[in-house]
Structures are given as structure tokens and as C-alpha cells.
PDB file of C-alpha atoms in Angstrom:
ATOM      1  CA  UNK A   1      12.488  -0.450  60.113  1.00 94.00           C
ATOM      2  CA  UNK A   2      12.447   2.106  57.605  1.00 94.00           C
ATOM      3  CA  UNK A   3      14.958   4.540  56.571  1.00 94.00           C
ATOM      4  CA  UNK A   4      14.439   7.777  58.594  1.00 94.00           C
ATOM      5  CA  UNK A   5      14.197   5.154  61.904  1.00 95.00           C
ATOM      6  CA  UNK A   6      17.697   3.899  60.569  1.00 96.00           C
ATOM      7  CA  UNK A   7      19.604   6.918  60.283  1.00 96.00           C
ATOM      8  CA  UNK A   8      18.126   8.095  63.641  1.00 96.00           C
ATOM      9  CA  UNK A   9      19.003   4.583  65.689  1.00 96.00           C
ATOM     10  CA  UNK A  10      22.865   5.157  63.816  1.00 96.00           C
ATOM     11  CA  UNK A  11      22.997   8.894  63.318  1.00 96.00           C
ATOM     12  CA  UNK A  12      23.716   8.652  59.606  1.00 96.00           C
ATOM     13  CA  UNK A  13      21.970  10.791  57.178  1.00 96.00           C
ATOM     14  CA  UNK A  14      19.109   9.449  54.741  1.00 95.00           C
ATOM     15  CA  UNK A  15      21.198  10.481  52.089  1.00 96.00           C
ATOM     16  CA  UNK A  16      24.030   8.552  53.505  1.00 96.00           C
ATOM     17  CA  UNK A  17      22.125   5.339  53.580  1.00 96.00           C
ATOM     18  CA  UNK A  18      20.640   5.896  50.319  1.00 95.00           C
ATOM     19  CA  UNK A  19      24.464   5.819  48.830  1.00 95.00           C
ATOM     20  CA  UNK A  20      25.554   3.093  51.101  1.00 95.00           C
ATOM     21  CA  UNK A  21      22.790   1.225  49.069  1.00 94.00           C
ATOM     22  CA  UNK A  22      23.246   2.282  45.612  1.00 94.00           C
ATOM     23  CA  UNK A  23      26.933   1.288  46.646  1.00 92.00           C
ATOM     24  CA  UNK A  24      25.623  -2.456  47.614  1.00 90.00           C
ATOM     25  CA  UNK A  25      27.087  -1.658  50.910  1.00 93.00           C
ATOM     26  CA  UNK A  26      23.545  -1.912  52.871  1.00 93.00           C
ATOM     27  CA  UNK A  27      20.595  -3.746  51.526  1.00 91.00           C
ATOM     28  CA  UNK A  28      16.589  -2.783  51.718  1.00 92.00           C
ATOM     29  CA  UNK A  29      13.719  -4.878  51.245  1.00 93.00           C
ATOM     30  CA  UNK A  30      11.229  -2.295  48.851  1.00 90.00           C
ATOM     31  CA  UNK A  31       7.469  -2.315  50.415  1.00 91.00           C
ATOM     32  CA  UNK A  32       4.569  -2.932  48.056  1.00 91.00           C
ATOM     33  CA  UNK A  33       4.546   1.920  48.723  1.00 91.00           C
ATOM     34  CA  UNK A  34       8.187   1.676  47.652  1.00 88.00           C
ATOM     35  CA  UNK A  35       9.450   2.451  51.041  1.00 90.00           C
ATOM     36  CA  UNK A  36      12.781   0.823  52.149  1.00 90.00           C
ATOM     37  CA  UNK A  37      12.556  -1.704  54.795  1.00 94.00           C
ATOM     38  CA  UNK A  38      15.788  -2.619  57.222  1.00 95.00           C
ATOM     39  CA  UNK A  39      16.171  -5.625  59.537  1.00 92.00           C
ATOM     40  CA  UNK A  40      17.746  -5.212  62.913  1.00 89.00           C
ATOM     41  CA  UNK A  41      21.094  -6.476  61.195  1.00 91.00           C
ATOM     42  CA  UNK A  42      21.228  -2.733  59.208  1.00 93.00           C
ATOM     43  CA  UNK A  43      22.625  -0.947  62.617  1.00 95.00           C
ATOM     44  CA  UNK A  44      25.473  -3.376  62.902  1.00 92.00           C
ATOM     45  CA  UNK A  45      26.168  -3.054  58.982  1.00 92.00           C
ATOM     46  CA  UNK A  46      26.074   0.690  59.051  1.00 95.00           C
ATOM     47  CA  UNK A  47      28.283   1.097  62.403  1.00 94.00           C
ATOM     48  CA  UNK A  48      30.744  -1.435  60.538  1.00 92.00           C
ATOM     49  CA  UNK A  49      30.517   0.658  56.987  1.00 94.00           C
ATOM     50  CA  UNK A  50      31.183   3.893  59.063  1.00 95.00           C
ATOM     51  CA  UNK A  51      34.433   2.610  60.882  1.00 92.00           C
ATOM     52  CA  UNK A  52      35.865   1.110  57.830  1.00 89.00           C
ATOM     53  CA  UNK A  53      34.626   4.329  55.994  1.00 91.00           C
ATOM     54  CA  UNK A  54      36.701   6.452  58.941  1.00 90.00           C
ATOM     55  CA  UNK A  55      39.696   3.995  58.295  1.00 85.00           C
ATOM     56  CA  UNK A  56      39.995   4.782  55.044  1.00 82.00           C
ATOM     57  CA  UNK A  57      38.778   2.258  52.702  1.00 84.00           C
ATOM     58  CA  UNK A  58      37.114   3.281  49.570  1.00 86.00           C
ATOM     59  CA  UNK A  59      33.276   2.014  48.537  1.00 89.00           C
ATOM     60  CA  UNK A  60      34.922  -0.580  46.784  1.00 86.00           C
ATOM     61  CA  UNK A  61      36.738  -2.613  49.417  1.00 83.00           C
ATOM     62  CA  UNK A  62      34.284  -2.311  51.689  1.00 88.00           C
ATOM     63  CA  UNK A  63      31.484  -3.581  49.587  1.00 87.00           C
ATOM     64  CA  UNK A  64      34.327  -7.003  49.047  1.00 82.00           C
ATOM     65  CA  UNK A  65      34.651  -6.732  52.824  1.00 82.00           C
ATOM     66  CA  UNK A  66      31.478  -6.859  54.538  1.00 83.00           C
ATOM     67  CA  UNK A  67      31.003 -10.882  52.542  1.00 80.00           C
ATOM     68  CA  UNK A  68      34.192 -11.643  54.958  1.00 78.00           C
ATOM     69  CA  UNK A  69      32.377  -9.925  57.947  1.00 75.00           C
ATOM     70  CA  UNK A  70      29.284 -11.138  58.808  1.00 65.00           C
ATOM     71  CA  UNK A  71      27.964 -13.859  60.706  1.00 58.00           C
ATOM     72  CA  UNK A  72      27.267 -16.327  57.585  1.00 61.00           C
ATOM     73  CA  UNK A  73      29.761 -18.381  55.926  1.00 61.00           C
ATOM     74  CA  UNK A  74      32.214 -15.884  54.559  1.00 61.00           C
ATOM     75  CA  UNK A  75      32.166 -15.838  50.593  1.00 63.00           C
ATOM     76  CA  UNK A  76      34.719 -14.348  48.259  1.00 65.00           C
ATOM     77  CA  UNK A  77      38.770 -14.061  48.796  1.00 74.00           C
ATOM     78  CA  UNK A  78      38.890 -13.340  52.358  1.00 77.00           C
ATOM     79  CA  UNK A  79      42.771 -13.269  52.431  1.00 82.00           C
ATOM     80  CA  UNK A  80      43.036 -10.914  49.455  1.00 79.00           C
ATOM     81  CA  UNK A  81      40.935  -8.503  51.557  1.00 78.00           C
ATOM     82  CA  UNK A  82      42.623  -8.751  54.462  1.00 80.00           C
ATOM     83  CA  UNK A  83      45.995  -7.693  52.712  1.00 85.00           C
ATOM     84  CA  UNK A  84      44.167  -5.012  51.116  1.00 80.00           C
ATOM     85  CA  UNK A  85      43.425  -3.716  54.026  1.00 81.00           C
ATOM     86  CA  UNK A  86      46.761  -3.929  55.252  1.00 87.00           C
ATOM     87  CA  UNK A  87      48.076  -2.353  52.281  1.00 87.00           C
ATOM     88  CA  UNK A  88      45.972   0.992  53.569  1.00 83.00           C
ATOM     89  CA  UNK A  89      46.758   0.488  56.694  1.00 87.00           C
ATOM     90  CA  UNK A  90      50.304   0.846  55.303  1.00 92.00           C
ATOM     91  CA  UNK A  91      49.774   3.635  53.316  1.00 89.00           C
ATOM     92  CA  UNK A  92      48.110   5.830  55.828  1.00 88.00           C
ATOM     93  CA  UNK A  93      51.343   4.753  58.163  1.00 93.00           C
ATOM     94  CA  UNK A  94      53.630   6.033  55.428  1.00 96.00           C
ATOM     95  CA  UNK A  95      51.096   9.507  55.362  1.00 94.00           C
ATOM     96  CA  UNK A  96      51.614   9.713  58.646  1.00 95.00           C
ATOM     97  CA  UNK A  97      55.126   9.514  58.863  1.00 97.00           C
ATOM     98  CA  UNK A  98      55.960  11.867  55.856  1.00 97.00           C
ATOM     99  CA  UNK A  99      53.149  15.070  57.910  1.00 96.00           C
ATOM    100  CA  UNK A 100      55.691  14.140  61.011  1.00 96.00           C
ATOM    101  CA  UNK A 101      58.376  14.811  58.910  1.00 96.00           C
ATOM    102  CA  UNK A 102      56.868  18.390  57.507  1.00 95.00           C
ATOM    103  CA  UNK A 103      55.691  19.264  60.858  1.00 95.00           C
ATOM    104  CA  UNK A 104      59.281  18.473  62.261  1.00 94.00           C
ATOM    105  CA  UNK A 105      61.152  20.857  59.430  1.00 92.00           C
ATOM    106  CA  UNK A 106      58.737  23.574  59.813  1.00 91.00           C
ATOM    107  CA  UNK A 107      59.481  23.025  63.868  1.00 93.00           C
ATOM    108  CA  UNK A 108      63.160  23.776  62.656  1.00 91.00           C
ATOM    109  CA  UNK A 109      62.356  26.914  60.806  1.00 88.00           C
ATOM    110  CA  UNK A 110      60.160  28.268  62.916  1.00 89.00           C
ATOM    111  CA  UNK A 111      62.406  27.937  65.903  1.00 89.00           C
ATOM    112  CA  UNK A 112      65.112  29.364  63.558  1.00 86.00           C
ATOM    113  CA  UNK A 113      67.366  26.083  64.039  1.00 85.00           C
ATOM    114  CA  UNK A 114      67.304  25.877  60.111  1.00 81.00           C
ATOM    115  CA  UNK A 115      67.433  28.515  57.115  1.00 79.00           C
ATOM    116  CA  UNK A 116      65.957  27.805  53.934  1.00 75.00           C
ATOM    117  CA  UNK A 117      68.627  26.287  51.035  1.00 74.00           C
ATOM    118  CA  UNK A 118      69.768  29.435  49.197  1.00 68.00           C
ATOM    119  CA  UNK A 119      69.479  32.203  51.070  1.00 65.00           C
ATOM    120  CA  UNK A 120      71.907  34.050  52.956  1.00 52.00           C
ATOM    121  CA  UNK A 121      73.871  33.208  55.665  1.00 58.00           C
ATOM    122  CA  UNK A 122      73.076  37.018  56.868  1.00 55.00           C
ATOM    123  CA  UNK A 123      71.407  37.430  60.754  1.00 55.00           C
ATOM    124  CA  UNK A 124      67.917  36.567  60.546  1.00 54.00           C
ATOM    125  CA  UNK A 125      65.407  39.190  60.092  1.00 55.00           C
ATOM    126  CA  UNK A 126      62.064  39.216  61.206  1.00 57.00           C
ATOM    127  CA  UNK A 127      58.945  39.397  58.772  1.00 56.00           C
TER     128      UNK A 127
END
């Protein structure tokens, strides 16, 4: 298939695909016109980049990921990607626990259960 058929079966841009490429995230076959050619495979690979793309993995991981993914033989350090990807997984757990924690103290002031370090201990006025 070519590339505008591909972005319309996964709803990813042509641009998008063209990076995913120059990335060596997706491969083409070139035509003898110069047109990029897809097997059926490219859907999977694309739905796959996106999701690990939404997870947040950079270009980089993924591109050592997708060996470990696929229905061949994996090649490369499989185990040294999968604690990679833990170790984002762990990071975005730690992002998510320190917005918690903002949304909690603004929460406080807001609801006027805390006063900002520093100012006076004088009735609250409104803005």
C-alpha cells in the first residue's frame, strides 16, 4: 500500500509516517516512481509506534523496541528495554504523584485551609 492509503487505514498523517521512517521506526519498500510501498504489517507497526509514542517513550527507545516486538526472533537486549521502559513508566509515576501534590496545596489555598509562608496572620481578604 502506499503512503496516503497508510495514514488513512491508521489515521496518522503523511508527515507522521514520513518521520516514523526517517526515524527507522517504519520501513518502505521505494517503487521503481519513488513512491513508498507498505506491507499489511505497517498498520500493526504504526498502531504499536503510536501507543508507545502516547506512553511516553522517545524515538529512540522505540526504534530498540519494536526488534523485541514483532513476530520474528527478537534481536538486540530485550531485557535492557524492558527496564527502560520501566524506568519511564517510573518516572511518569513520580510526575504524577508530584501534579497530585500541587493540585492538593493549591486545594488548601484555595479553600483557605492554608496561607502562604510569610504573610500575615491578619483575616483573609478577598482579591
Amino acid at each position: 500500500m502506499r503512503i496516503g492509503e497508510l495514514a488513512k487505514a491508521t489515521g496518522v498523517s503523511t508527515r507522521a509516517l514520513r518521520y516514523y521512517e526517517e526515524q527507522g521506526l517504519l520501513l518502505s519498500e521505494r517503487r521503481t516512481n519513488g513512491y513508498r510501498e507498505y506491507d499489511e504489517q505497517a498498520i500493526r507497526q504504526v498502531a504499536f509506534i503510536q501507543d508507545l509514542y502516547r506512553a511516553g517513550l522517545p524515538s529512540e527507545v522505540i526504534r530498540e523496541v519494536i526488534p523485541c516486538a514483532g513476530s520474528k526472533q527478537p534481536t538486540g537486549d530485550c531485557a535492557a528495554l524492558v527496564a527502560r521502559a520501566r524506568q519511564v513508566r517510573d518516572q511518569l509515576a513520580q510526575q504524577e504523584q508530584q501534579l497530585a501534590e500541587r493540585r492538593r496545596m493549591l486545594e488548601r489555598y484555595l479553600s483557605g485551609a492554608a496561607v502562604p509562608t510569610g504573610l500575615a496572620t491578619s483575616p483573609s481578604q478577598d482579591c
